[in-house]
CSV table of C-alpha atoms in Angstrom, one decimal:
chain,number,residue,atom,x,y,z
A,1,MET,CA,61.5,13.8,10.6
A,2,VAL,CA,59.8,15.5,13.5
A,3,PRO,CA,56.1,14.9,13.0
A,4,TRP,CA,54.9,17.8,15.1
A,5,PHE,CA,54.1,20.8,13.0
A,6,PHE,CA,53.0,24.3,14.2
A,7,ALA,CA,49.4,25.0,13.3
A,8,ILE,CA,48.3,28.3,14.9
A,9,ASN,CA,48.6,30.3,18.0
A,10,GLU,CA,46.0,29.1,20.6
A,11,SER,CA,44.4,32.7,20.7
A,12,GLU,CA,43.6,32.4,17.0
A,13,LEU,CA,40.8,29.8,17.5
A,14,ASP,CA,37.8,30.5,19.8
A,15,GLU,CA,35.9,27.8,21.6
A,16,GLY,CA,33.5,25.9,19.4
A,17,ASP,CA,35.3,27.3,16.3
A,18,LYS,CA,37.1,25.4,13.4
A,19,LYS,CA,39.8,26.4,10.9
A,20,PRO,CA,40.8,24.8,7.7
A,21,LEU,CA,44.6,24.7,7.3
A,22,LEU,CA,47.0,23.5,4.7
A,23,MET,CA,49.9,21.7,6.6
A,24,GLU,CA,52.7,20.1,4.7
A,25,GLY,CA,50.4,19.7,1.8
A,26,ASN,CA,47.6,18.1,4.0
A,27,LYS,CA,44.2,19.6,4.2
A,28,ILE,CA,43.7,19.7,7.9
A,29,LEU,CA,40.7,20.9,9.9
A,30,LEU,CA,41.6,22.2,13.4
A,31,LEU,CA,38.8,22.5,15.8
A,32,ARG,CA,38.4,23.7,19.5
A,33,GLN,CA,35.9,22.1,21.6
A,34,GLU,CA,35.5,22.1,25.4
A,35,GLY,CA,38.9,23.7,25.6
A,36,GLY,CA,40.6,21.0,23.7
A,37,PHE,CA,42.2,21.1,20.2
A,38,TYR,CA,41.3,18.5,17.7
A,39,ALA,CA,42.8,17.9,14.2
A,40,ILE,CA,41.1,15.9,11.5
A,41,SER,CA,41.5,15.6,7.7
A,42,ASN,CA,39.3,18.3,6.0
A,43,LYS,CA,38.2,15.8,3.5
A,44,CYS,CA,35.1,13.8,4.1
A,45,PRO,CA,36.0,10.1,3.4
A,46,HIS,CA,32.8,9.7,1.4
A,47,MET,CA,33.2,12.2,-1.5
A,48,GLU,CA,35.9,14.5,-0.3
A,49,CYS,CA,33.7,17.4,0.6
A,50,PRO,CA,35.3,20.0,3.0
A,51,LEU,CA,34.2,19.2,6.6
A,52,SER,CA,35.2,22.8,7.5
A,53,LYS,CA,31.9,24.0,5.8
A,54,GLY,CA,29.9,21.6,8.0
A,55,ASP,CA,28.0,22.3,11.2
A,56,MET,CA,29.4,21.2,14.7
A,57,GLU,CA,27.3,19.9,17.6
A,58,GLY,CA,29.5,19.1,20.6
A,59,TYR,CA,32.1,16.7,19.3
A,60,VAL,CA,30.3,15.8,16.2
A,61,ILE,CA,30.8,17.5,12.8
A,62,LYS,CA,28.3,17.0,10.0
A,63,CYS,CA,29.5,17.0,6.5
A,64,PRO,CA,27.8,19.7,4.5
A,65,CYS,CA,27.3,17.6,1.4
A,66,HIS,CA,25.5,14.5,2.6
A,67,ASP,CA,25.2,14.9,6.4
A,68,TRP,CA,27.7,12.1,7.2
A,69,ARG,CA,28.5,12.7,11.0
A,70,PHE,CA,32.0,12.2,12.5
A,71,ASP,CA,33.3,12.3,16.1
A,72,ILE,CA,36.2,14.9,16.0
A,73,ARG,CA,38.1,13.1,18.8
A,74,SER,CA,38.4,9.7,17.0
A,75,GLY,CA,37.4,10.5,13.4
A,76,GLU,CA,34.8,7.8,13.5
A,77,PHE,CA,31.8,8.0,11.3
A,78,LEU,CA,28.8,7.7,13.7
A,79,ASP,CA,26.8,5.3,11.3
A,80,ALA,CA,29.7,2.8,10.6
A,81,LYS,CA,32.6,2.9,12.9
A,82,GLU,CA,34.8,1.2,10.4
A,83,ILE,CA,34.9,4.3,8.4
A,84,THR,CA,37.0,7.2,9.8
A,85,VAL,CA,38.2,10.5,8.7
A,86,PRO,CA,41.9,10.6,9.6
A,87,ALA,CA,42.4,12.2,13.1
A,88,TYR,CA,45.6,13.6,14.3
A,89,GLU,CA,47.2,14.2,17.7
A,90,THR,CA,47.4,17.9,18.9
A,91,LYS,CA,49.3,19.5,21.7
A,92,VAL,CA,49.6,23.1,23.0
A,93,ASP,CA,53.0,24.4,24.1
A,94,ASP,CA,53.6,27.9,25.1
A,95,GLY,CA,50.3,29.2,23.5
A,96,LYS,CA,51.1,27.4,20.3
A,97,VAL,CA,49.1,24.6,18.8
A,98,TYR,CA,50.9,21.8,17.2
A,99,VAL,CA,49.6,18.9,15.1
A,100,ASN,CA,51.3,15.4,14.7
A,101,LEU,CA,51.0,14.7,11.1
A,102,GLU,CA,52.2,11.1,11.5
A,103,ARG,CA,49.3,8.7,12.2
B,1,MET,CA,-6.3,-12.9,-15.2
B,2,LYS,CA,-4.8,-11.1,-12.2
B,3,LYS,CA,-4.3,-7.4,-12.6
B,4,VAL,CA,-0.6,-6.5,-12.6
B,5,VAL,CA,0.4,-2.9,-11.5
B,6,MET,CA,4.0,-1.8,-10.7
B,7,TYR,CA,5.7,1.3,-9.4
B,8,THR,CA,9.2,1.6,-11.0
B,9,LEU,CA,12.0,4.1,-11.5
B,10,SER,CA,13.4,5.0,-14.8
B,11,THR,CA,16.9,4.6,-13.4
B,12,CYS,CA,16.5,1.1,-11.9
B,13,PRO,CA,17.7,-1.9,-14.0
B,14,TRP,CA,15.6,-4.4,-11.8
B,15,CYS,CA,12.5,-2.4,-12.8
B,16,MET,CA,13.4,-2.9,-16.5
B,17,ARG,CA,13.9,-6.6,-15.8
B,18,ALA,CA,10.5,-6.8,-14.1
B,19,LYS,CA,8.9,-5.1,-17.1
B,20,THR,CA,10.6,-7.6,-19.5
B,21,PHE,CA,9.5,-10.5,-17.4
B,22,PHE,CA,5.8,-9.6,-17.9
B,23,ARG,CA,6.2,-8.6,-21.5
B,24,GLU,CA,7.8,-11.9,-22.4
B,25,LYS,CA,4.9,-13.8,-20.8
B,26,ASN,CA,2.5,-11.6,-22.7
B,27,ILE,CA,1.0,-10.4,-19.6
B,28,LEU,CA,-0.5,-6.9,-19.7
B,29,PHE,CA,0.6,-4.6,-16.9
B,30,GLU,CA,0.4,-1.0,-15.9
B,31,TYR,CA,3.4,0.9,-14.5
B,32,ILE,CA,4.2,4.3,-13.2
B,33,ASP,CA,7.7,5.7,-13.1
B,34,TYR,CA,7.9,7.3,-9.6
B,35,ASP,CA,10.7,9.6,-10.7
B,36,LYS,CA,8.8,10.8,-13.7
B,37,ALA,CA,5.3,11.3,-12.0
B,38,ASP,CA,3.7,14.4,-10.9
B,39,GLU,CA,3.6,15.3,-7.1
B,40,ALA,CA,0.2,14.1,-6.4
B,41,THR,CA,1.0,10.6,-8.0
B,42,ARG,CA,4.2,10.5,-6.1
B,43,LYS,CA,2.5,11.1,-2.9
B,44,SER,CA,0.0,8.4,-3.5
B,45,ILE,CA,2.8,6.0,-4.4
B,46,LEU,CA,4.5,6.8,-1.1
B,47,GLU,CA,1.4,6.3,0.8
B,48,ASP,CA,0.7,3.0,-0.9
B,49,CYS,CA,4.2,1.6,-0.3
B,50,MET,CA,3.9,2.7,3.4
B,51,SER,CA,0.5,1.1,3.8
B,52,HIS,CA,2.0,-2.2,2.8
B,53,GLY,CA,4.8,-1.7,5.5
B,54,GLU,CA,7.3,-1.1,2.9
B,55,LYS,CA,9.8,1.7,1.8
B,56,MET,CA,9.9,3.1,-1.7
B,57,SER,CA,12.2,0.4,-2.9
B,58,PHE,CA,11.6,-0.4,-6.5
B,59,PRO,CA,10.2,-2.4,-8.4
B,60,PHE,CA,7.1,-2.4,-6.3
B,61,VAL,CA,4.9,-5.1,-8.1
B,62,LYS,CA,1.2,-5.7,-7.3
B,63,ILE,CA,-0.2,-9.0,-8.7
B,64,GLY,CA,-3.8,-9.1,-7.8
B,65,GLU,CA,-4.0,-8.5,-4.1
B,66,ASP,CA,-0.4,-9.6,-3.5
B,67,VAL,CA,2.7,-7.4,-3.5
B,68,VAL,CA,6.3,-8.3,-4.3
B,69,VAL,CA,9.0,-5.7,-3.6
B,70,GLY,CA,12.1,-6.3,-5.7
B,71,TYR,CA,12.8,-8.3,-8.9
B,72,ASP,CA,11.9,-11.9,-8.1
B,73,PRO,CA,10.7,-13.9,-11.1
B,74,LYS,CA,10.0,-16.9,-9.1
B,75,LYS,CA,7.5,-15.1,-6.9
B,76,TYR,CA,5.9,-13.4,-9.8
B,77,SER,CA,5.4,-16.7,-11.5
B,78,SER,CA,3.9,-18.5,-8.4
B,79,LEU,CA,1.6,-15.5,-7.7
B,80,LEU,CA,0.4,-15.5,-11.3
B,81,ASP,CA,-0.3,-19.3,-11.1
B,82,LYS,CA,-1.9,-19.0,-7.7
C,1,MET,CA,32.4,16.8,-16.5
C,2,ASP,CA,32.5,13.9,-18.8
C,3,THR,CA,30.2,11.0,-17.6
C,4,ASN,CA,32.9,8.3,-17.9
C,5,LYS,CA,35.3,10.3,-15.9
C,6,ARG,CA,32.9,10.9,-13.2
C,7,MET,CA,31.9,7.2,-13.1
C,8,GLU,CA,35.6,6.4,-12.6
C,9,GLN,CA,35.8,9.0,-9.8
C,10,PHE,CA,32.7,7.3,-8.1
C,11,ARG,CA,34.5,3.9,-8.5
C,12,THR,CA,37.6,5.1,-6.7
C,13,MET,CA,35.7,7.1,-3.9
C,14,PHE,CA,33.1,4.4,-3.2
C,15,GLN,CA,35.5,1.6,-3.2
C,16,ARG,CA,37.3,3.3,-0.2
C,17,VAL,CA,33.9,3.5,1.6
C,18,ILE,CA,32.6,0.0,1.0
C,19,ASP,CA,35.8,-2.0,1.5
C,20,PRO,CA,36.0,-1.5,5.4
C,21,LEU,CA,32.3,-2.5,5.5
C,22,GLY,CA,32.9,-5.9,3.9
C,23,TYR,CA,31.5,-5.0,0.5
C,24,LYS,CA,32.9,-4.9,-3.1
C,25,PHE,CA,31.5,-3.8,-6.5
C,26,SER,CA,29.4,-6.6,-8.0
C,27,PRO,CA,31.1,-8.8,-10.4
C,28,ASP,CA,28.3,-8.2,-12.8
C,29,GLU,CA,30.1,-5.4,-14.7
C,30,GLU,CA,27.1,-4.6,-16.9
C,31,ILE,CA,25.0,-3.7,-13.9
C,32,VAL,CA,27.7,-1.8,-12.3
C,33,ASP,CA,28.2,0.3,-15.4
C,34,PHE,CA,24.6,1.0,-15.8
C,35,LEU,CA,24.0,1.9,-12.1
C,36,LEU,CA,27.1,4.2,-12.0
C,37,GLU,CA,26.0,6.0,-15.1
C,38,GLN,CA,22.5,6.5,-13.5
C,39,GLU,CA,24.2,8.0,-10.4
C,40,VAL,CA,26.1,10.4,-12.6
C,41,MET,CA,22.9,11.5,-14.2
C,42,LEU,CA,21.1,11.7,-10.8
C,43,GLU,CA,24.1,13.9,-9.5
C,44,LYS,CA,23.7,16.2,-12.5
C,45,GLU,CA,20.0,16.5,-12.0
C,46,LYS,CA,19.6,16.4,-8.2
C,47,GLY,CA,23.0,17.2,-6.8
C,48,SER,CA,24.0,13.9,-5.4
C,49,PRO,CA,24.5,10.4,-6.6
C,50,PHE,CA,21.4,8.8,-5.2
C,51,CYS,CA,20.4,5.2,-5.2
C,52,PRO,CA,18.9,4.6,-8.7
C,53,CYS,CA,16.5,2.0,-7.3
C,54,GLN,CA,14.9,3.7,-4.3
C,55,GLY,CA,12.5,6.6,-4.2
C,56,LEU,CA,13.3,10.1,-2.9
C,57,THR,CA,10.8,12.1,-1.0
C,58,GLY,CA,12.4,15.6,-1.1
C,59,GLU,CA,12.9,15.4,2.6
C,60,ARG,CA,16.7,15.9,3.3
C,61,GLU,CA,16.8,13.6,6.2
C,62,HIS,CA,15.3,10.8,4.3
C,63,ASP,CA,17.1,11.4,1.0
C,64,MET,CA,20.5,11.7,2.4
C,65,LYS,CA,20.3,8.2,3.6
C,66,LEU,CA,20.0,7.1,0.0
C,67,VAL,CA,23.2,8.7,-1.3
C,68,CYS,CA,25.5,6.0,-2.7
C,69,PRO,CA,27.0,4.1,-0.9
C,70,CYS,CA,23.9,3.9,1.3
C,71,ILE,CA,25.1,0.8,3.1
C,72,PRO,CA,25.8,2.5,6.4
C,73,PHE,CA,22.2,3.5,6.9
C,74,HIS,CA,20.7,0.2,5.9
C,75,ARG,CA,23.5,-2.2,7.1
C,76,GLU,CA,21.5,-4.9,8.8
C,77,HIS,CA,19.1,-5.2,5.9
C,78,TYR,CA,21.8,-5.3,3.2
C,79,ASP,CA,23.9,-7.7,5.2
C,80,ALA,CA,20.9,-10.0,5.2
C,81,MET,CA,20.7,-9.9,1.4
C,82,ARG,CA,24.5,-9.8,1.1
C,83,ARG,CA,24.0,-7.0,-1.3
C,84,CYS,CA,22.8,-3.5,-1.4
C,85,TRP,CA,19.2,-2.8,-2.7
C,86,CYS,CA,20.3,-1.9,-6.2
C,87,GLY,CA,23.0,-4.6,-6.5
C,88,LEU,CA,25.9,-2.2,-7.1
C,89,TYR,CA,27.6,-3.8,-4.1
C,90,VAL,CA,27.8,-7.3,-2.8
C,91,HIS,CA,29.5,-9.0,0.2
C,92,LYS,CA,33.1,-9.7,-0.6
C,93,ASP,CA,32.6,-13.5,-0.6
C,94,VAL,CA,29.8,-13.3,-3.3
C,95,ASP,CA,31.0,-14.7,-6.8
C,96,ASP,CA,27.6,-15.0,-8.3
C,97,PRO,CA,25.4,-12.1,-7.7
C,98,ASP,CA,22.4,-13.7,-9.6
C,99,GLU,CA,22.0,-16.1,-6.8
C,100,LEU,CA,21.1,-13.3,-4.4
C,101,VAL,CA,17.5,-12.1,-4.1
C,102,GLN,CA,16.1,-8.8,-2.9
C,103,ILE,CA,14.4,-9.0,0.5
C,104,SER,CA,11.8,-6.2,1.1
C,105,LYS,CA,12.0,-4.2,4.2
C,106,LYS,CA,8.8,-5.9,5.6
C,107,GLU,CA,10.2,-9.3,4.9
C,108,PHE,CA,13.5,-8.4,6.5
C,109,GLU,CA,11.8,-7.0,9.6
C,110,ALA,CA,9.7,-10.1,9.9
C,111,SER,CA,12.6,-12.5,9.7
C,112,ARG,CA,14.6,-10.4,12.2
C,113,ASN,CA,11.8,-10.5,14.7
C,114,LYS,CA,11.5,-14.3,14.3
C,115,GLY,CA,15.1,-14.8,14.5
């Protein structure tokens, strides 16, 4: 299986924005920050709240339910690095954004 | 007899055990359930806990002038005997 | 939602959070059941499964650090006790939770400053 899946066209997501996607049955949150694209699971590892409804500050997203904060680059929970939200590789090819759903 | 006053939560099993400890020893005590108290009382409990350098971790038990935070029957006994 | 069903969901979700932190549910099933039931009630009443043994102030920044499992926000203190404040969770190597005592914030800070 080829793990790279097409997500969106590069032009569909503005700098600093985020977009929840359903990719191969996975709830994915695609984010654009400082020009880069980042993909994490859209389910908070605490109580599965949708991170897409949370606020972003730089590379940090805050879960809307209980304010747990994650680094979108690594998926690490800032208050305990042992806990992570799954983070996926991304690549841009010819204006199209792809996500590697294999971790 | 030392006066025993405790701050508790209605949801906290250690608070229930603390109450049982004193009841079984036939020691009269007063208690306030923080979660059931009115706002002014809650504020005064918060201030009292903070003034002892503590957070609002329950049970918060005052035996005479001493304070025990948590369920600790050995400490309760030794302070009662002191 | 049915209380028992929600308690089971909490067990599943919280197990995933506490495991990488080195904690497990207390072997004291009675306490675990009681505490989880309180958390379901707290969630119904206040919107989140808050710690049943610590006081809320109504200030979001303070209270969110008391949503179960609150271990990440009180890690050093709980590691020193080898349990969380309410005793729902204990360190993985604890067989007898009754041998653990609660250490207050002030006592913990005093021992840390000495140590």
